[in-house]
Short mmCIF file of N, CA and C and ligand atoms in Angstrom, two decimals:
data_model
loop_
_atom_site.label_atom_id
_atom_site.label_comp_id
_atom_site.label_asym_id
_atom_site.label_seq_id
_atom_site.Cartn_x
_atom_site.Cartn_y
_atom_site.Cartn_z
N MET A 1 -11.86 6.54 24.20
CA MET A 1 -10.76 6.41 23.23
C MET A 1 -9.73 7.52 23.43
N LYS A 2 -8.46 7.08 23.43
CA LYS A 2 -7.47 8.14 23.89
C LYS A 2 -6.93 9.00 22.67
N LEU A 3 -6.80 8.49 21.48
CA LEU A 3 -6.15 9.03 20.39
C LEU A 3 -7.16 9.15 19.28
N THR A 4 -7.32 10.37 18.64
CA THR A 4 -8.35 10.58 17.57
C THR A 4 -7.79 9.94 16.33
N LYS A 5 -6.39 10.21 16.11
CA LYS A 5 -5.81 9.84 14.87
C LYS A 5 -4.29 9.49 15.13
N ALA A 6 -3.88 8.29 14.66
CA ALA A 6 -2.60 7.89 14.78
C ALA A 6 -1.82 8.32 13.51
N PRO A 7 -0.57 8.91 13.71
CA PRO A 7 0.15 9.50 12.45
C PRO A 7 0.31 8.36 11.42
N ASP A 8 0.81 7.27 11.71
CA ASP A 8 1.18 6.28 10.61
C ASP A 8 0.21 5.33 10.48
N CYS A 9 -0.99 5.55 10.71
CA CYS A 9 -2.02 4.45 10.63
C CYS A 9 -2.67 4.49 9.30
N LEU A 10 -2.68 3.37 8.62
CA LEU A 10 -3.42 3.25 7.20
C LEU A 10 -4.79 3.57 7.26
N PHE A 11 -5.52 3.10 8.38
CA PHE A 11 -6.96 3.21 8.32
C PHE A 11 -7.36 4.54 8.87
N CYS A 12 -6.57 5.15 9.74
CA CYS A 12 -6.76 6.61 10.13
C CYS A 12 -6.75 7.47 8.80
N LYS A 13 -5.82 7.20 7.86
CA LYS A 13 -5.54 7.91 6.68
C LYS A 13 -6.79 7.72 5.75
N ILE A 14 -7.42 6.42 5.81
CA ILE A 14 -8.66 6.21 5.02
C ILE A 14 -9.68 7.09 5.54
N VAL A 15 -9.85 7.02 6.89
CA VAL A 15 -10.83 7.80 7.56
C VAL A 15 -10.72 9.31 7.16
N ALA A 16 -9.46 9.85 7.04
CA ALA A 16 -9.29 11.14 6.81
C ALA A 16 -9.46 11.45 5.37
N GLY A 17 -9.63 10.62 4.38
CA GLY A 17 -9.61 10.65 3.10
C GLY A 17 -8.32 10.85 2.34
N GLU A 18 -7.24 10.70 3.10
CA GLU A 18 -5.93 10.72 2.63
C GLU A 18 -5.55 9.63 1.70
N LEU A 19 -6.13 8.64 1.85
CA LEU A 19 -5.97 7.24 1.07
C LEU A 19 -7.41 6.90 0.57
N PRO A 20 -7.42 6.46 -0.68
CA PRO A 20 -8.79 6.04 -1.26
C PRO A 20 -9.24 4.78 -0.73
N ALA A 21 -10.57 4.53 -0.69
CA ALA A 21 -11.18 3.24 -0.29
C ALA A 21 -12.64 3.32 -0.83
N GLU A 22 -13.19 2.21 -1.10
CA GLU A 22 -14.60 2.12 -1.55
C GLU A 22 -15.42 2.19 -0.38
N ARG A 23 -16.06 3.27 -0.06
CA ARG A 23 -16.84 3.42 1.11
C ARG A 23 -18.24 2.92 1.05
N LEU A 24 -18.54 1.92 1.97
CA LEU A 24 -19.83 1.37 1.92
C LEU A 24 -20.86 1.96 2.89
N TYR A 25 -20.34 2.48 3.94
CA TYR A 25 -21.23 3.00 4.99
C TYR A 25 -20.32 4.14 5.87
N GLU A 26 -20.93 5.04 6.35
CA GLU A 26 -20.28 6.12 7.03
C GLU A 26 -21.24 6.93 8.04
N ASP A 27 -20.88 6.89 9.31
CA ASP A 27 -21.70 7.92 10.20
C ASP A 27 -20.58 8.71 11.05
N GLU A 28 -21.08 9.24 11.98
CA GLU A 28 -20.08 9.95 12.75
C GLU A 28 -18.97 9.29 13.45
N ASP A 29 -19.22 8.17 13.78
CA ASP A 29 -18.27 7.30 14.59
C ASP A 29 -17.63 6.22 13.75
N ILE A 30 -18.33 5.80 12.81
CA ILE A 30 -17.95 4.45 12.08
C ILE A 30 -17.73 4.61 10.62
N LEU A 31 -16.94 3.99 10.09
CA LEU A 31 -16.62 3.86 8.73
C LEU A 31 -16.64 2.37 8.23
N VAL A 32 -17.11 2.02 7.07
CA VAL A 32 -17.08 0.75 6.48
C VAL A 32 -16.61 0.89 4.93
N PHE A 33 -15.59 0.16 4.69
CA PHE A 33 -15.13 0.22 3.37
C PHE A 33 -14.64 -1.20 2.83
N ALA A 34 -14.56 -1.38 1.56
CA ALA A 34 -14.24 -2.72 1.04
C ALA A 34 -12.81 -3.08 1.35
N ASP A 35 -12.52 -4.30 1.50
CA ASP A 35 -11.15 -4.79 1.81
C ASP A 35 -10.41 -4.72 0.43
N ILE A 36 -9.24 -4.32 0.44
CA ILE A 36 -8.50 -4.24 -0.91
C ILE A 36 -8.07 -5.54 -1.43
N SER A 37 -8.08 -6.58 -0.48
CA SER A 37 -7.79 -7.85 -1.06
C SER A 37 -8.84 -8.99 -0.50
N PRO A 38 -10.02 -8.95 -1.27
CA PRO A 38 -11.12 -9.51 -0.66
C PRO A 38 -10.93 -11.09 -0.58
N GLN A 39 -11.37 -11.53 0.54
CA GLN A 39 -11.35 -13.13 0.74
C GLN A 39 -12.72 -13.71 0.55
N ALA A 40 -13.76 -12.97 0.06
CA ALA A 40 -14.92 -13.50 -0.27
C ALA A 40 -15.64 -12.33 -1.41
N PRO A 41 -16.55 -12.81 -2.02
CA PRO A 41 -17.20 -11.80 -2.93
C PRO A 41 -17.74 -10.52 -2.27
N PHE A 42 -18.05 -10.51 -1.01
CA PHE A 42 -18.31 -9.32 -0.31
C PHE A 42 -17.30 -9.38 0.96
N HIS A 43 -16.44 -8.58 1.14
CA HIS A 43 -15.49 -8.40 2.10
C HIS A 43 -15.35 -7.02 2.62
N ALA A 44 -15.96 -6.49 3.84
CA ALA A 44 -15.93 -5.28 4.19
C ALA A 44 -15.14 -5.19 5.46
N LEU A 45 -14.69 -3.97 5.84
CA LEU A 45 -13.91 -3.68 7.15
C LEU A 45 -14.71 -2.62 7.85
N LEU A 46 -15.14 -2.98 8.99
CA LEU A 46 -15.99 -2.16 9.81
C LEU A 46 -15.09 -1.51 10.85
N ILE A 47 -14.90 -0.24 10.98
CA ILE A 47 -13.85 0.34 11.83
C ILE A 47 -14.57 1.61 12.75
N PRO A 48 -14.12 1.72 13.90
CA PRO A 48 -14.35 3.12 14.47
C PRO A 48 -13.40 4.09 13.92
N LYS A 49 -14.03 5.33 13.75
CA LYS A 49 -13.19 6.42 13.11
C LYS A 49 -12.10 6.79 14.11
N GLU A 50 -12.33 6.71 15.32
CA GLU A 50 -11.29 7.04 16.23
C GLU A 50 -10.14 5.86 16.23
N HIS A 51 -8.98 6.37 16.51
CA HIS A 51 -7.96 5.26 16.46
C HIS A 51 -7.96 4.42 17.66
N VAL A 52 -8.16 3.27 17.50
CA VAL A 52 -8.07 2.16 18.65
C VAL A 52 -7.31 1.14 17.99
N ALA A 53 -6.25 0.82 18.73
CA ALA A 53 -5.17 -0.12 17.90
C ALA A 53 -5.83 -1.58 17.82
N THR A 54 -6.29 -2.14 18.98
CA THR A 54 -6.80 -3.55 18.94
C THR A 54 -8.01 -3.63 19.81
N LEU A 55 -8.72 -4.82 19.67
CA LEU A 55 -9.89 -5.12 20.45
C LEU A 55 -9.41 -4.99 21.91
N ASN A 56 -8.35 -5.24 22.34
CA ASN A 56 -7.93 -5.01 23.73
C ASN A 56 -7.88 -3.72 24.32
N ASP A 57 -7.88 -2.68 23.27
CA ASP A 57 -7.76 -1.36 23.66
C ASP A 57 -9.31 -0.65 23.74
N PHE A 58 -10.31 -1.45 23.49
CA PHE A 58 -11.60 -0.97 23.69
C PHE A 58 -11.77 -0.97 25.29
N GLY A 59 -12.38 0.19 25.68
CA GLY A 59 -12.82 0.37 27.11
C GLY A 59 -14.20 0.56 27.28
N PRO A 60 -14.75 0.72 28.42
CA PRO A 60 -16.09 0.79 28.72
C PRO A 60 -16.69 1.89 28.02
N GLU A 61 -15.95 2.98 27.79
CA GLU A 61 -16.41 4.12 27.03
C GLU A 61 -16.66 3.84 25.45
N ASP A 62 -16.20 2.67 25.00
CA ASP A 62 -16.44 2.34 23.57
C ASP A 62 -17.39 1.38 23.49
N VAL A 63 -18.21 0.95 24.52
CA VAL A 63 -19.20 -0.13 24.40
C VAL A 63 -20.10 0.16 23.25
N SER A 64 -20.57 1.45 23.06
CA SER A 64 -21.59 1.74 22.05
C SER A 64 -21.08 1.56 20.67
N VAL A 65 -19.96 2.16 20.45
CA VAL A 65 -19.36 2.02 19.11
C VAL A 65 -19.02 0.61 18.81
N ALA A 66 -18.55 -0.18 19.72
CA ALA A 66 -18.20 -1.60 19.60
C ALA A 66 -19.47 -2.42 19.21
N GLY A 67 -20.45 -2.15 20.00
CA GLY A 67 -21.77 -2.84 19.66
C GLY A 67 -22.35 -2.39 18.42
N ARG A 68 -22.33 -1.22 17.96
CA ARG A 68 -22.93 -0.77 16.91
C ARG A 68 -22.27 -1.29 15.56
N LEU A 69 -20.85 -1.77 15.73
CA LEU A 69 -20.38 -2.51 14.68
C LEU A 69 -21.19 -3.70 14.13
N PHE A 70 -21.78 -4.42 15.16
CA PHE A 70 -22.53 -5.58 14.80
C PHE A 70 -23.84 -5.15 14.15
N LEU A 71 -24.46 -4.02 14.68
CA LEU A 71 -25.76 -3.64 14.12
C LEU A 71 -25.56 -3.17 12.69
N ILE A 72 -24.38 -2.54 12.38
CA ILE A 72 -24.12 -2.08 11.07
C ILE A 72 -23.99 -3.35 10.20
N ALA A 73 -23.27 -4.41 10.68
CA ALA A 73 -23.02 -5.43 9.88
C ALA A 73 -24.36 -6.03 9.45
N LYS A 74 -25.33 -6.15 10.32
CA LYS A 74 -26.61 -6.61 10.08
C LYS A 74 -27.24 -5.77 8.97
N SER A 75 -27.34 -4.43 9.11
CA SER A 75 -27.89 -3.63 8.11
C SER A 75 -27.22 -3.70 6.78
N LEU A 76 -25.84 -3.85 6.74
CA LEU A 76 -25.33 -4.12 5.42
C LEU A 76 -25.65 -5.44 4.77
N ALA A 77 -25.90 -6.43 5.60
CA ALA A 77 -26.27 -7.65 5.20
C ALA A 77 -27.70 -7.52 4.43
N LYS A 78 -28.66 -6.79 5.03
CA LYS A 78 -29.85 -6.59 4.55
C LYS A 78 -29.79 -5.87 3.17
N GLU A 79 -29.07 -4.62 3.25
CA GLU A 79 -28.93 -3.82 2.12
C GLU A 79 -28.26 -4.59 1.04
N HIS A 80 -27.41 -5.39 1.13
CA HIS A 80 -26.67 -6.19 0.06
C HIS A 80 -27.24 -7.57 -0.27
N ASP A 81 -28.43 -7.88 0.41
CA ASP A 81 -29.11 -9.13 0.19
C ASP A 81 -28.26 -10.24 0.42
N LEU A 82 -27.51 -10.27 1.55
CA LEU A 82 -26.64 -11.34 1.91
C LEU A 82 -27.27 -12.16 3.07
N PRO A 83 -27.66 -13.43 2.68
CA PRO A 83 -28.35 -14.25 3.58
C PRO A 83 -27.69 -14.70 4.76
N GLY A 84 -26.42 -14.79 4.57
CA GLY A 84 -25.41 -15.21 5.78
C GLY A 84 -24.12 -14.57 5.60
N TYR A 85 -23.32 -14.50 6.74
CA TYR A 85 -22.12 -13.75 6.62
C TYR A 85 -21.33 -14.18 7.93
N ARG A 86 -20.04 -13.74 7.80
CA ARG A 86 -19.23 -14.08 9.07
C ARG A 86 -18.44 -12.83 9.42
N VAL A 87 -18.39 -12.62 10.66
CA VAL A 87 -17.56 -11.36 11.24
C VAL A 87 -16.43 -11.98 12.02
N VAL A 88 -15.25 -11.23 11.88
CA VAL A 88 -14.10 -11.68 12.60
C VAL A 88 -13.28 -10.40 12.93
N VAL A 89 -12.66 -10.55 14.15
CA VAL A 89 -11.91 -9.44 14.55
C VAL A 89 -10.40 -10.03 15.02
N ASN A 90 -9.51 -10.07 14.03
CA ASN A 90 -8.09 -10.45 14.29
C ASN A 90 -7.55 -9.64 15.42
N THR A 91 -6.97 -10.21 16.47
CA THR A 91 -6.48 -9.37 17.60
C THR A 91 -5.04 -9.78 17.88
N ASN A 92 -4.02 -8.81 17.65
CA ASN A 92 -2.69 -8.94 17.92
C ASN A 92 -2.06 -9.87 16.82
N PRO A 93 -0.69 -9.91 16.71
CA PRO A 93 -0.05 -10.62 15.55
C PRO A 93 -0.43 -12.25 15.82
N GLU A 94 -0.44 -12.64 16.95
CA GLU A 94 -0.73 -14.10 17.22
C GLU A 94 -2.22 -14.43 16.76
N GLY A 95 -3.10 -13.32 16.73
CA GLY A 95 -4.53 -13.53 16.12
C GLY A 95 -4.58 -13.28 14.76
N GLY A 96 -3.48 -12.92 14.05
CA GLY A 96 -3.59 -12.72 12.64
C GLY A 96 -3.67 -11.19 12.31
N GLN A 97 -3.68 -10.37 13.23
CA GLN A 97 -3.88 -8.89 12.88
C GLN A 97 -2.57 -8.44 12.27
N VAL A 98 -2.85 -7.56 11.30
CA VAL A 98 -1.60 -6.86 10.54
C VAL A 98 -1.92 -5.42 10.52
N VAL A 99 -3.01 -4.97 10.54
CA VAL A 99 -3.31 -3.45 10.52
C VAL A 99 -3.80 -3.18 11.97
N PHE A 100 -3.20 -2.28 12.65
CA PHE A 100 -3.24 -2.02 14.12
C PHE A 100 -4.19 -0.88 14.24
N HIS A 101 -5.35 -0.82 13.62
CA HIS A 101 -6.48 -0.02 13.88
C HIS A 101 -7.60 -1.02 13.88
N VAL A 102 -8.22 -1.19 15.12
CA VAL A 102 -9.12 -2.31 15.18
C VAL A 102 -10.27 -2.38 14.05
N HIS A 103 -10.53 -3.47 13.53
CA HIS A 103 -11.47 -3.64 12.42
C HIS A 103 -12.24 -5.01 12.54
N MET A 104 -13.50 -4.88 12.00
CA MET A 104 -14.23 -6.10 12.15
C MET A 104 -14.21 -6.48 10.49
N HIS A 105 -13.85 -7.65 10.28
CA HIS A 105 -13.94 -8.24 8.87
C HIS A 105 -15.37 -8.59 8.79
N MET A 106 -16.11 -8.32 7.74
CA MET A 106 -17.32 -8.94 7.36
C MET A 106 -17.28 -9.63 5.94
N LEU A 107 -17.39 -10.99 6.01
CA LEU A 107 -17.43 -11.70 4.78
C LEU A 107 -18.53 -12.48 4.38
N ALA A 108 -18.90 -12.45 3.15
CA ALA A 108 -20.12 -13.06 2.58
C ALA A 108 -20.09 -13.29 1.11
N GLY A 109 -21.14 -13.99 0.65
CA GLY A 109 -21.28 -14.17 -0.85
C GLY A 109 -20.63 -15.33 -1.20
N ARG A 110 -20.14 -16.22 -0.35
CA ARG A 110 -19.75 -17.65 -0.74
C ARG A 110 -20.16 -18.46 0.49
N GLN A 111 -20.23 -19.73 0.25
CA GLN A 111 -20.62 -20.66 1.32
C GLN A 111 -19.51 -20.81 2.27
N MET A 112 -19.72 -20.45 3.72
CA MET A 112 -18.72 -20.56 4.62
C MET A 112 -18.88 -22.08 5.12
N LYS A 113 -17.65 -22.63 5.41
CA LYS A 113 -17.88 -23.89 6.14
C LYS A 113 -18.27 -23.73 7.53
N PRO A 114 -18.99 -24.61 8.10
CA PRO A 114 -19.38 -24.63 9.59
C PRO A 114 -18.04 -24.60 10.40
N GLY A 115 -18.07 -23.81 11.61
CA GLY A 115 -16.85 -23.73 12.39
C GLY A 115 -15.93 -22.82 11.50
N LEU A 116 -14.60 -22.92 12.03
CA LEU A 116 -13.57 -22.02 11.48
C LEU A 116 -12.43 -22.69 10.84
N GLY A 117 -12.55 -24.05 10.62
CA GLY A 117 -11.55 -24.84 9.96
C GLY A 117 -11.25 -24.34 8.62
P1 LIG B 201 -5.97 -8.00 9.51
O1 LIG B 201 -5.07 -9.15 9.21
O2 LIG B 201 -5.17 -6.90 10.26
O3 LIG B 201 -7.09 -8.57 10.34
O4 LIG B 201 -6.59 -7.36 8.23
C1 LIG B 201 -6.20 -6.30 7.66
C2 LIG B 201 -6.94 -6.14 6.29
O5 LIG B 201 -6.78 -4.89 5.87
C3 LIG B 201 -6.59 -7.25 5.24
O6 LIG B 201 -7.71 -7.97 5.01
C4 LIG B 201 -6.10 -6.32 4.04
O7 LIG B 201 -6.47 -6.80 2.80
C5 LIG B 201 -6.84 -4.96 4.49
N1 LIG B 201 -5.93 -3.89 3.89
C6 LIG B 201 -4.74 -3.72 4.15
N2 LIG B 201 -4.38 -2.45 3.47
C7 LIG B 201 -5.54 -1.93 3.01
C8 LIG B 201 -5.83 -0.76 2.36
O8 LIG B 201 -4.98 0.08 2.05
N3 LIG B 201 -7.11 -0.59 1.94
C9 LIG B 201 -8.12 -1.46 2.19
N4 LIG B 201 -9.30 -1.09 1.66
N5 LIG B 201 -7.88 -2.75 2.86
C10 LIG B 201 -6.56 -2.87 3.33
ZN1 LIG B 202 -5.85 4.33 13.19
#
């Protein structure tokens, strides 16, 4: 990862505690917080604390953190008694990304339709 903190990044500010968020999980490398505009009863955002703009900016050095996002999603599901969930990483404007600090959405607590339609 090249940049620790990007100056005008909303999620870097949340990591630094400069903006409030409902923190659900935190370790040295990863922060999970509740989405401000939840699309499901449970909607968390899982992010690396280091600033990485998009999924395309992950490199081989980030494999461990990127993989751990999935393991943390699994742990959160267990902790919050969520029998099923969906994870999504919107990438670039064409992929629906609005905040350019890579994040994994984790949605649960309502019945998801099969597929993504
Ligand atoms: P994207 O479209 O980039 O994949 O998703 C960005 C997400 O960040 C959206 O679901 C949006 O509701 C959430 N979000 C935007 N600003 C804030 C904020 O200030 N705090 C929190 N907790 N979530 C935010
Ligand atoms: Zn950032």
